[in-house]
Coordinates of C-alpha atoms in Angstrom, one line a residue:
M87 CA -113.7 30.1 67.9
N88 CA -114.0 29.9 64.1
K89 CA -113.0 33.1 62.3
I90 CA -115.2 34.4 59.4
L91 CA -114.2 37.2 57.1
I92 CA -117.0 39.0 55.2
I93 CA -115.9 40.9 52.1
E94 CA -119.0 42.9 51.1
D95 CA -119.4 46.6 50.2
D96 CA -123.1 46.7 51.0
Q97 CA -123.2 47.8 54.7
L98 CA -126.7 46.4 55.3
V99 CA -125.8 43.0 54.1
A100 CA -122.5 43.0 55.8
N101 CA -124.0 44.0 59.2
V102 CA -126.8 41.5 59.1
Y103 CA -124.4 38.6 58.4
R104 CA -121.8 39.8 60.9
N105 CA -124.5 40.0 63.6
K106 CA -126.1 36.6 62.7
L107 CA -122.7 34.9 62.7
A108 CA -121.5 36.6 65.9
A109 CA -124.7 35.5 67.6
G110 CA -123.9 31.9 66.4
G111 CA -120.5 31.9 68.1
F112 CA -118.2 33.0 65.2
D113 CA -115.5 35.6 65.4
V114 CA -116.4 37.9 62.5
E115 CA -114.6 40.7 60.7
V116 CA -115.9 42.8 57.7
A117 CA -114.0 44.3 54.8
N118 CA -115.8 46.8 52.5
D119 CA -113.8 46.3 49.3
G120 CA -111.6 43.7 47.6
Q121 CA -108.3 45.4 48.4
S122 CA -108.9 45.8 52.2
G123 CA -110.3 42.2 52.1
L124 CA -107.0 40.8 50.8
E125 CA -105.1 42.8 53.4
M126 CA -107.3 41.6 56.2
V127 CA -106.9 37.9 55.2
K128 CA -103.2 38.2 56.0
H129 CA -103.5 39.2 59.6
F130 CA -107.0 37.9 60.6
K131 CA -106.3 34.4 59.2
P132 CA -110.0 33.4 58.7
Q133 CA -111.2 29.8 58.5
L134 CA -113.8 30.9 55.9
I135 CA -114.6 33.9 53.7
I136 CA -118.0 35.2 52.5
L137 CA -117.3 37.0 49.3
D138 CA -119.4 39.2 47.1
L139 CA -118.3 39.1 43.5
M140 CA -119.2 42.7 42.8
L141 CA -116.7 44.7 44.8
P142 CA -114.9 48.1 44.4
K143 CA -111.1 48.3 44.0
V144 CA -110.5 44.6 43.5
S145 CA -113.3 42.3 42.2
G146 CA -114.4 39.2 44.0
L147 CA -113.0 37.0 41.2
D148 CA -109.6 38.7 41.4
V149 CA -109.7 38.3 45.2
M150 CA -110.2 34.6 44.8
K151 CA -107.5 34.3 42.1
K152 CA -105.0 36.1 44.3
L153 CA -105.8 34.0 47.3
R154 CA -105.7 30.6 45.5
A155 CA -102.3 31.5 44.1
Q156 CA -100.9 31.4 47.7
P157 CA -100.3 27.9 49.1
E158 CA -101.6 28.9 52.6
F159 CA -105.0 29.9 51.2
E160 CA -105.3 27.3 48.4
K161 CA -107.9 25.3 50.3
L162 CA -109.5 28.1 52.4
P163 CA -113.3 27.8 52.1
I164 CA -114.8 30.7 50.1
V165 CA -118.6 31.1 49.9
V166 CA -119.5 33.4 47.0
F167 CA -122.5 35.7 46.6
S168 CA -123.5 36.0 42.9
N169 CA -126.3 37.3 40.7
T170 CA -128.7 34.6 39.4
Y171 CA -128.5 35.8 35.8
L172 CA -124.7 36.2 35.5
S173 CA -124.1 32.5 34.7
N174 CA -120.7 33.2 33.0
M175 CA -119.5 35.0 36.1
V176 CA -120.6 32.1 38.3
K177 CA -118.7 29.7 36.0
E178 CA -115.7 31.9 36.4
A179 CA -116.1 31.9 40.2
W180 CA -116.2 28.0 40.2
K181 CA -113.0 28.0 38.1
A182 CA -111.3 30.5 40.4
G183 CA -111.9 28.2 43.3
A184 CA -115.2 29.0 45.0
T185 CA -116.3 26.5 47.6
K186 CA -120.0 27.4 47.1
C187 CA -121.9 29.9 45.0
L188 CA -125.1 31.4 46.4
S189 CA -127.6 33.8 44.9
K190 CA -127.9 37.0 46.9
A191 CA -131.6 37.3 45.8
N192 CA -132.6 33.8 46.9
S193 CA -130.5 32.9 50.0
T194 CA -131.7 33.5 53.5
P195 CA -129.3 34.1 56.4
K196 CA -130.3 30.7 57.8
Q197 CA -129.3 29.0 54.5
V198 CA -126.0 30.9 54.4
I199 CA -125.1 29.9 58.0
E200 CA -126.0 26.2 57.2
C201 CA -123.7 26.5 54.2
I202 CA -120.9 27.9 56.3
R203 CA -121.3 25.1 58.9
S204 CA -121.2 22.5 56.1
A205 CA -118.1 24.0 54.6
L206 CA -116.3 24.0 58.0
S207 CA -117.7 20.5 58.8
L208 CA -119.4 21.9 61.9
E209 CA -122.5 20.3 63.5
A210 CA -125.5 22.5 64.2
P211 CA -125.7 23.6 67.9
A212 CA -127.4 21.0 70.1
A213 CA -130.5 23.2 70.6
E214 CA -131.0 23.5 66.8
A215 CA -130.4 19.8 66.2
T216 CA -132.9 18.8 68.9
A217 CA -135.5 21.2 67.6
A218 CA -134.9 20.0 64.0
A219 CA -135.4 16.4 65.1
S220 CA -138.6 17.2 67.0
G221 CA -140.0 19.5 64.3
A222 CA -140.1 22.4 66.8
P223 CA -138.6 25.8 66.0
A224 CA -135.1 26.2 67.3
P225 CA -134.6 28.7 70.2
A226 CA -132.9 31.9 69.2
P227 CA -129.3 32.0 70.5
A228 CA -128.3 34.6 73.0
P229 CA -126.4 37.4 71.3
S230 CA -122.7 37.3 71.9
P231 CA -121.0 40.5 73.2
A232 CA -119.7 41.2 69.7
A233 CA -123.2 41.0 68.2
A234 CA -124.7 43.2 71.0
A235 CA -121.9 45.8 70.5
A236 CA -122.6 45.8 66.8
G237 CA -126.3 46.5 67.3
A238 CA -128.1 43.8 65.4
A239 CA -130.5 45.6 62.9
D240 CA -133.7 44.2 61.7
P241 CA -133.2 43.6 58.0
I242 CA -136.9 44.2 57.2
Q243 CA -136.9 47.6 58.9
E244 CA -133.5 48.5 57.5
F245 CA -134.6 47.6 53.9
G246 CA -137.8 49.6 54.4
K247 CA -135.7 52.6 55.3
V248 CA -133.2 52.5 52.4
F249 CA -135.5 51.5 49.6
P250 CA -137.4 54.8 49.0
S251 CA -134.2 56.9 48.8
A252 CA -132.5 54.3 46.6
L253 CA -135.4 54.2 44.2
A254 CA -135.6 58.0 44.1
A255 CA -131.8 58.1 43.2
L256 CA -132.4 55.5 40.5
R257 CA -135.1 57.6 38.9
T258 CA -132.9 60.7 38.9
Q259 CA -130.0 58.7 37.4
Y260 CA -132.3 57.2 34.7
Q261 CA -133.6 60.7 33.7
T262 CA -130.0 61.9 33.4
L263 CA -129.1 58.7 31.4
V264 CA -131.8 59.4 28.9
R265 CA -130.5 62.9 28.3
T266 CA -126.9 62.0 28.0
P267 CA -125.4 61.2 24.6
D268 CA -121.8 60.9 25.8
P269 CA -120.8 57.1 26.0
A270 CA -118.4 57.6 28.9
E271 CA -121.0 59.5 31.0
R272 CA -123.6 56.8 30.2
S273 CA -121.2 54.1 31.4
R274 CA -120.6 56.0 34.6
L275 CA -124.3 56.4 35.2
L276 CA -125.0 52.7 34.4
Q277 CA -122.4 51.7 36.9
E278 CA -124.0 53.8 39.6
M279 CA -127.4 52.5 38.8
F280 CA -126.0 48.9 38.8
D281 CA -124.4 49.5 42.3
K282 CA -127.7 50.7 43.7
M283 CA -129.7 47.9 42.2
H284 CA -127.1 45.4 43.4
A285 CA -127.6 46.7 47.0
L286 CA -131.4 46.5 46.7
T287 CA -131.1 42.9 45.6
G288 CA -129.1 42.0 48.7
G289 CA -131.4 44.0 51.0
A290 CA -134.5 42.5 49.5
G291 CA -133.2 39.0 49.8
L292 CA -132.3 39.5 53.5
A293 CA -135.7 41.1 54.2
G294 CA -137.6 38.2 52.6
R295 CA -139.0 40.4 49.9
I296 CA -138.8 37.7 47.3
S297 CA -140.7 39.4 44.5
V298 CA -138.7 42.6 44.8
A299 CA -135.4 40.6 44.9
Q300 CA -136.6 38.6 41.8
L301 CA -136.9 41.8 39.8
T302 CA -133.9 43.7 41.1
D303 CA -131.8 40.7 40.4
A304 CA -132.8 40.7 36.8
V305 CA -132.5 44.5 36.4
E306 CA -129.1 44.4 38.0
A307 CA -127.9 42.0 35.3
L308 CA -129.4 44.2 32.5
L309 CA -127.7 47.3 33.8
R310 CA -124.4 45.4 34.0
E311 CA -124.7 44.2 30.4
L312 CA -125.6 47.7 29.2
R313 CA -122.6 49.1 31.1
D314 CA -120.3 46.6 29.4
K315 CA -122.1 47.0 26.0
P316 CA -123.2 50.7 25.8
Q317 CA -124.3 50.2 22.2
G318 CA -127.2 48.2 23.7
V319 CA -128.7 51.4 25.2
N320 CA -131.6 52.2 22.9
P321 CA -135.3 53.3 23.2
S322 CA -136.3 49.7 23.9
T323 CA -133.9 49.0 26.7
L324 CA -134.5 52.5 28.2
R325 CA -138.2 51.9 28.2
T326 CA -137.7 48.5 29.9
I327 CA -135.5 50.1 32.7
A328 CA -138.1 52.8 33.2
S329 CA -140.9 50.2 33.5
A330 CA -138.9 48.2 36.0
I331 CA -138.1 51.2 38.2
D332 CA -141.8 52.2 38.2
F333 CA -143.0 48.7 39.0
L334 CA -140.5 48.2 41.8
D335 CA -142.2 51.0 43.6
Q336 CA -145.5 49.1 43.4
L337 CA -143.9 45.8 44.4
F338 CA -142.3 47.5 47.5
K339 CA -145.6 48.9 48.6
N340 CA -147.8 45.9 47.9
G341 CA -145.5 43.0 47.0
A342 CA -145.4 41.5 50.5
L343 CA -148.8 40.0 49.6
L344 CA -147.0 37.9 47.0
D345 CA -144.2 36.6 49.1
F346 CA -146.3 34.4 51.4
Q347 CA -148.3 32.7 48.7
K348 CA -147.7 29.9 46.3
H349 CA -148.4 30.8 42.7
P350 CA -149.2 28.6 39.7
T351 CA -146.5 28.4 37.0
P352 CA -147.2 31.2 34.6
R353 CA -148.4 30.2 31.1
I354 CA -146.6 32.1 28.4
L355 CA -147.1 31.8 24.6
V356 CA -144.5 32.8 22.0
V357 CA -145.7 33.1 18.4
D358 CA -143.0 33.7 15.6
D359 CA -142.7 32.0 12.2
E360 CA -138.8 32.1 12.5
L361 CA -137.4 29.2 14.4
L362 CA -134.3 31.1 15.6
S363 CA -136.4 34.0 16.8
R364 CA -138.6 31.6 18.8
R365 CA -135.6 29.9 20.3
A366 CA -134.1 33.3 21.3
V367 CA -137.3 34.4 23.1
T368 CA -137.8 31.0 24.9
H369 CA -134.1 31.0 25.9
A370 CA -134.4 34.6 27.3
L371 CA -137.5 33.5 29.3
E372 CA -135.6 30.5 30.7
K373 CA -133.1 32.9 32.2
A374 CA -135.9 34.2 34.4
K375 CA -137.0 30.5 35.1
L376 CA -140.1 31.0 32.9
Q377 CA -141.3 28.3 30.6
A378 CA -143.2 29.0 27.3
V379 CA -145.2 27.3 24.6
D380 CA -143.9 28.4 21.2
M381 CA -145.7 28.2 17.9
E382 CA -144.8 29.2 14.3
D383 CA -148.3 29.3 12.8
P384 CA -150.4 32.3 13.9
V385 CA -153.7 30.7 12.9
A386 CA -152.9 27.6 15.1
A387 CA -151.8 30.0 17.8
F388 CA -155.1 31.7 17.8
S389 CA -156.8 28.4 18.2
Q390 CA -154.5 27.6 21.2
V391 CA -155.3 31.0 22.8
S392 CA -159.1 30.4 22.2
D393 CA -159.0 27.2 24.2
N394 CA -156.4 28.0 26.9
A395 CA -155.6 30.7 29.5
F396 CA -152.2 32.5 29.2
D397 CA -150.6 35.0 31.5
L398 CA -148.4 36.6 28.8
I399 CA -148.1 36.5 25.1
F400 CA -145.1 37.4 22.9
L401 CA -145.8 38.0 19.2
D402 CA -143.8 38.7 16.1
A403 CA -145.3 41.4 13.8
D404 CA -144.4 40.1 10.4
M405 CA -145.8 36.6 9.9
P406 CA -147.4 34.9 6.9
G407 CA -151.1 34.1 6.8
M408 CA -152.0 36.4 9.7
N409 CA -149.6 39.1 10.8
G410 CA -149.0 39.9 14.5
F411 CA -151.3 42.9 14.6
E412 CA -154.2 41.0 13.2
L413 CA -153.6 38.1 15.6
C414 CA -153.4 40.5 18.6
A415 CA -156.7 42.2 17.5
K416 CA -158.4 38.8 17.3
I417 CA -157.0 37.8 20.7
R418 CA -158.6 40.9 22.2
T419 CA -162.0 39.7 21.0
L420 CA -161.8 36.7 23.3
P421 CA -163.5 37.3 26.7
G422 CA -160.7 35.6 28.6
H423 CA -157.9 37.6 26.9
K424 CA -159.1 41.1 26.9
K425 CA -156.5 42.1 29.4
T426 CA -153.8 39.4 28.8
P427 CA -150.4 41.2 28.4
V428 CA -149.3 41.1 24.7
V429 CA -145.7 42.1 23.9
F430 CA -144.5 42.5 20.3
V431 CA -140.9 41.3 19.6
T432 CA -140.2 42.7 16.2
S433 CA -137.6 44.4 13.9
L434 CA -140.4 46.8 12.8
T435 CA -139.7 49.7 15.2
D436 CA -140.9 52.6 13.0
F437 CA -143.7 54.9 14.3
E438 CA -146.3 53.3 12.1
S439 CA -145.5 49.8 13.5
R440 CA -145.7 51.1 17.1
A441 CA -149.0 52.8 16.3
N442 CA -150.3 49.5 14.7
S443 CA -149.3 47.5 17.8
T444 CA -151.1 49.9 20.1
M445 CA -154.2 50.0 17.9
A446 CA -154.2 46.2 17.8
G447 CA -154.3 46.1 21.6
A448 CA -150.7 45.3 22.5
N449 CA -149.2 46.4 25.8
D450 CA -145.6 46.7 24.8
F451 CA -142.9 45.9 22.3
I452 CA -139.2 44.9 22.2
A453 CA -137.0 45.7 19.3
K454 CA -135.0 42.9 17.5
P455 CA -132.2 42.2 18.0
F456 CA -132.8 42.2 21.7
L457 CA -130.7 41.4 24.8
F458 CA -131.8 38.2 26.4
I459 CA -131.8 39.8 29.8
E460 CA -134.0 42.7 28.6
L461 CA -136.7 40.3 27.5
A462 CA -136.4 38.4 30.8
V463 CA -136.9 41.7 32.8
K464 CA -139.9 42.6 30.6
A465 CA -141.5 39.2 31.2
L466 CA -140.9 39.3 35.0
I467 CA -142.6 42.7 35.2
Y468 CA -145.7 41.4 33.5
V469 CA -145.8 38.1 35.4
L470 CA -145.3 39.8 38.8
R471 CA -147.8 42.5 37.9
G472 CA -150.4 39.9 37.0
R473 CA -149.8 38.1 40.3
L474 CA -150.0 41.4 42.3
E475 CA -153.3 42.3 40.7
A476 CA -154.7 38.8 41.4
V477 CA -153.9 39.0 45.1
K478 CA -155.2 42.5 45.5
K479 CA -158.6 41.5 44.2

């Protein structure tokens, strides 16, 4: 029997994969932090490790580095769970010796098990192979004694139980964060919020709550960046976090409607007369796998908006010929764009500029210089909100 070691601090994720793998005929053990994982490798001698990169005591990267430094574990298959947005960390995981890197938000248990079988060069069970060849669904395997003893939990029900309390805790921590000037205390709070959001990403992915996982995945990355760069905590990033937490509640209650439908690619427009600023915004959108049309001339941009539908518009405020406030006001005169979300991306963050943006009909603004991941979170909120409103009609 092939031995699998799961090193994962999220109990829901660990239990689901332990039970799925045990039902599939694997001998499975779980370690809840990096240090105990390293100790368990020595006596359990697994044929493969499932490793979360975000672990207490010893990080997933350090676990891999320590294992790869030992000849007996140099070629041990290690399947890594990562965050979609932390591309640098994923690169480090590959360099440290990961066999495969999977996104927690986007990987189903079936995909993970297929990855494990591939890494171990195992064929699918005969029943699954026959069903796959015929196009019929594979029969569910009978639970092993280990899986039955573990009490296989339904990930959808379990996620439904933990989400409300996790969101309530995030709201409380956010309110404390806003009132806290001390950098050390802010870092501690951001770490706690990151841990909770990281757990929600894993739970949402397992439960098939795709839209929730999309957003928590991005917010998780934003919280980590703010934890590492506390100078990035400002009114703009705090407002983005608050918006994300509030919208997550709506997604949880109604977002299942989104997860079983195909959606057209969102159309996003970026208008800024500065090339580097346009590139920064479009790069940030690409992090969220969102593509945009970018334009430097506000007059030409208005013509583009007049003739085309857009799901989201980003505007600079200070532009020649027609400033962003004027352009936004003109966009609001178009019947098809009375409710299109408009977000200002601007260095003009004084009270008068905020008032002008509101008077012109804008929905929101982000202060320059901005974190790429903040803009990605903001864009996802508006894109997912638009989809949710569409399916509820």
